[in-house]
């Protein structure tokens, strides 16, 4: 069981970091290549559109904790998504791609499920069940935790279910807030993980600078214990 839990965690963190970089936040030249063959790459095109275009570019323009600058901006994007058909509806049901919804969940989960037969063959049934738990961490984090990472820390402590508020207040949860802030701050080019770990192994981590700490403090992100705000930016 323990071997399955650890193996599943490592694999889920690595797959999340890799897929986030090369699919959800893929480079424009990669997306242009996919668009040449839409029948083959439509799931990847849709994933990139919902995550990068909607979540990174079309929302949270003001700052990390403000999804829309006005109701007019929200209404305009909602109308555009309604015109997009079923995929637009999926994005709307996912609160503008802040949580998993509909077919988007299947695309997110499928690479992780492919690992389960190998876990069963290598570790037996106890390892399989352990791996299943930790392999499901990326969709769990994306659906339940991610929306709170775009709110001030105190909001999650007041409004999240008690079990989730406790997790968000843990050292791991606080690190998630900061890691995800850095992901958005620098255009989705680093700090891909919600399931922390693989960004470090893959050298895709960017550490906060004084300006980043200051901005996080202003937005209500949880700072490390004993952190002192720098006097100069």
XYZ file of C-alpha atoms in Angstrom:
233
model
C 0.000 0.000 0.000
C 2.736 2.477 0.984
C 4.672 1.725 -2.208
C 1.513 2.399 -4.213
C 0.818 5.665 -2.410
C 4.356 6.916 -3.002
C 4.537 5.700 -6.610
C 1.158 7.217 -7.418
C 2.148 10.539 -5.889
C 5.402 10.766 -7.855
C 3.712 9.774 -11.119
C 0.731 12.096 -10.640
C 2.950 15.069 -9.824
C 5.186 14.396 -12.812
C 2.293 13.881 -15.262
C 0.528 16.994 -13.971
C 3.637 19.157 -14.408
C 4.423 17.741 -17.844
C 0.862 17.909 -19.227
C 0.324 21.355 -17.779
C 3.408 22.653 -19.560
C 2.998 20.920 -22.903
C -0.803 20.815 -23.252
C -2.633 23.240 -20.961
C -0.026 25.981 -21.421
C 1.493 24.759 -24.678
C 3.517 27.169 -26.790
C 1.677 29.008 -29.605
C 3.612 27.142 -32.307
C 2.465 23.835 -30.812
C -1.167 24.961 -30.772
C -0.905 26.146 -34.394
C 0.324 22.671 -35.351
C -2.615 21.043 -33.547
C -5.024 23.363 -35.338
C -3.850 22.030 -38.687
C -5.262 18.631 -37.721
C -8.297 19.417 -35.552
C -9.874 15.979 -35.832
C -6.771 14.421 -34.333
C -5.918 17.057 -31.725
C -9.304 18.540 -30.772
C -9.118 17.385 -27.112
C -5.727 19.090 -26.746
C -6.964 22.231 -28.517
C -9.964 22.398 -26.186
C -7.842 21.831 -23.081
C -5.447 24.611 -24.058
C -8.302 26.957 -24.897
C -10.126 26.441 -21.606
C -7.037 26.597 -19.429
C -4.680 29.040 -21.104
C -6.966 31.246 -23.161
C -9.865 31.460 -20.717
C -8.263 30.924 -17.322
C -4.958 32.700 -17.931
C -5.710 35.330 -20.567
C -9.422 36.159 -20.536
C -9.964 36.090 -16.769
C -8.020 37.321 -13.715
C -6.802 40.310 -15.709
C -6.860 42.663 -12.736
C -4.994 40.415 -10.339
C -4.702 36.867 -9.046
C -7.820 37.019 -6.866
C -10.203 39.013 -9.114
C -11.705 36.883 -11.865
C -13.528 39.728 -13.630
C -13.055 43.462 -13.491
C -16.771 44.085 -14.014
C -20.067 42.322 -14.629
C -19.912 43.620 -18.187
C -16.649 41.735 -18.743
C -18.177 38.562 -17.278
C -21.298 38.873 -19.424
C -19.296 39.442 -22.604
C -17.173 36.329 -22.075
C -20.229 34.287 -21.095
C -21.928 35.259 -24.355
C -18.840 34.219 -26.342
C -18.725 30.857 -24.611
C -22.411 30.235 -25.264
C -21.633 30.690 -28.959
C -18.906 28.034 -28.697
C -21.412 25.218 -28.173
C -20.895 22.242 -25.880
C -17.281 23.103 -25.048
C -18.275 26.611 -24.062
C -20.918 25.104 -21.772
C -18.271 22.894 -20.154
C -16.130 25.963 -19.448
C -19.092 27.829 -17.965
C -20.020 24.868 -15.748
C -16.434 24.857 -14.526
C -16.733 28.511 -13.411
C -14.657 29.737 -16.365
C -12.132 26.877 -16.066
C -11.393 27.258 -12.385
C -12.608 23.699 -11.690
C -13.058 20.484 -13.654
C -16.395 19.916 -15.376
C -17.875 17.548 -17.942
C -15.594 16.164 -20.635
C -12.750 18.313 -19.352
C -12.494 16.020 -16.338
C -12.110 12.974 -18.584
C -9.265 14.557 -20.561
C -7.570 15.506 -17.312
C -7.917 12.072 -15.703
C -7.212 9.757 -18.660
C -3.364 9.974 -18.610
C -3.413 9.087 -14.908
C -5.737 6.110 -15.367
C -3.372 4.625 -17.954
C -0.853 4.076 -15.148
C -3.144 1.868 -13.060
C -2.645 -1.434 -14.955
C 1.112 -1.049 -14.485
C 0.643 -0.393 -10.774
C -1.450 -3.546 -10.476
C 1.115 -5.639 -12.356
C 4.070 -4.308 -10.373
C 2.633 -3.852 -6.875
C -0.409 -6.103 -6.660
C -3.811 -5.112 -5.347
C -2.639 -3.273 -2.194
C -0.274 -1.164 -4.301
C -2.996 -0.646 -6.872
C -5.409 0.845 -4.329
C -2.701 3.017 -2.851
C -1.686 4.275 -6.280
C -5.324 4.928 -7.177
C -5.656 7.297 -4.219
C -2.629 9.410 -5.060
C -3.093 9.268 -8.833
C -6.444 10.977 -8.314
C -4.812 13.901 -6.532
C -4.448 16.135 -9.641
C -8.182 16.095 -10.525
C -9.057 16.404 -6.836
C -6.810 19.443 -6.440
C -8.055 21.014 -9.666
C -11.718 20.631 -8.797
C -11.845 21.237 -5.043
C -8.687 23.179 -4.143
C -7.847 25.303 -7.188
C -10.807 27.731 -6.876
C -9.615 28.745 -3.395
C -6.074 29.401 -4.622
C -7.543 32.356 -6.510
C -8.994 33.835 -3.343
C -7.302 35.483 -0.370
C -6.262 32.975 2.267
C -8.843 34.224 4.778
C -11.651 33.576 2.277
C -10.850 29.867 2.189
C -10.659 29.727 5.968
C -14.129 31.267 6.244
C -15.968 29.640 3.337
C -14.329 26.298 2.512
C -15.611 23.109 4.160
C -13.822 22.545 7.457
C -11.691 19.649 6.176
C -10.596 21.705 3.174
C -9.907 24.824 5.242
C -7.595 22.760 7.453
C -5.763 21.449 4.403
C -5.405 24.956 2.943
C -3.977 26.146 6.263
C -1.349 23.385 6.355
C 2.216 23.975 5.213
C 1.445 22.046 2.030
C -1.674 24.096 1.331
C 0.112 27.388 1.912
C 2.886 26.314 -0.456
C 0.230 25.563 -3.087
C -1.105 29.117 -2.820
C 2.348 30.552 -3.442
C 3.293 28.102 -6.190
C 0.092 28.755 -8.106
C 0.476 32.497 -7.716
C 3.910 32.245 -9.329
C 2.446 30.140 -12.130
C 0.038 32.926 -13.072
C 2.399 35.765 -12.307
C 4.819 34.619 -15.007
C 2.401 33.627 -17.745
C 2.143 29.905 -17.128
C 5.803 29.212 -17.948
C 6.772 27.594 -14.624
C 5.361 26.333 -11.292
C 2.864 24.010 -12.953
C 2.084 21.714 -10.030
C -0.799 21.644 -7.624
C 0.496 18.230 -6.558
C 3.836 19.621 -5.487
C 7.141 18.009 -6.391
C 7.748 17.476 -10.088
C 8.317 21.156 -10.855
C 11.464 20.872 -8.724
C 12.550 17.586 -10.283
C 11.966 18.983 -13.792
C 13.600 22.322 -12.948
C 10.446 24.209 -13.828
C 10.244 26.182 -10.599
C 10.587 29.931 -10.188
C 11.246 31.253 -6.703
C 9.511 34.449 -5.560
C 11.462 37.689 -5.662
C 10.894 40.646 -3.296
C 8.260 42.155 -5.615
C 6.434 38.841 -5.730
C 6.342 38.587 -1.929
C 4.982 42.108 -1.717
C 2.257 41.415 -4.254
C 1.309 38.167 -2.533
C 0.991 39.993 0.771
C -1.257 42.647 -0.781
C -3.496 39.970 -2.323
C -3.824 38.007 0.881
C -1.697 35.017 -0.074
C -0.273 33.119 2.920
C 3.383 34.005 3.414
C 5.924 31.683 5.028
C 6.207 31.829 8.809
C 8.610 34.518 10.011
C 8.740 36.084 6.555
C 9.496 39.778 6.762
C 8.395 42.078 3.992
C 11.372 43.651 2.203
C 11.636 47.399 2.521
C 12.666 47.891 -1.101
C 11.192 46.215 -4.207
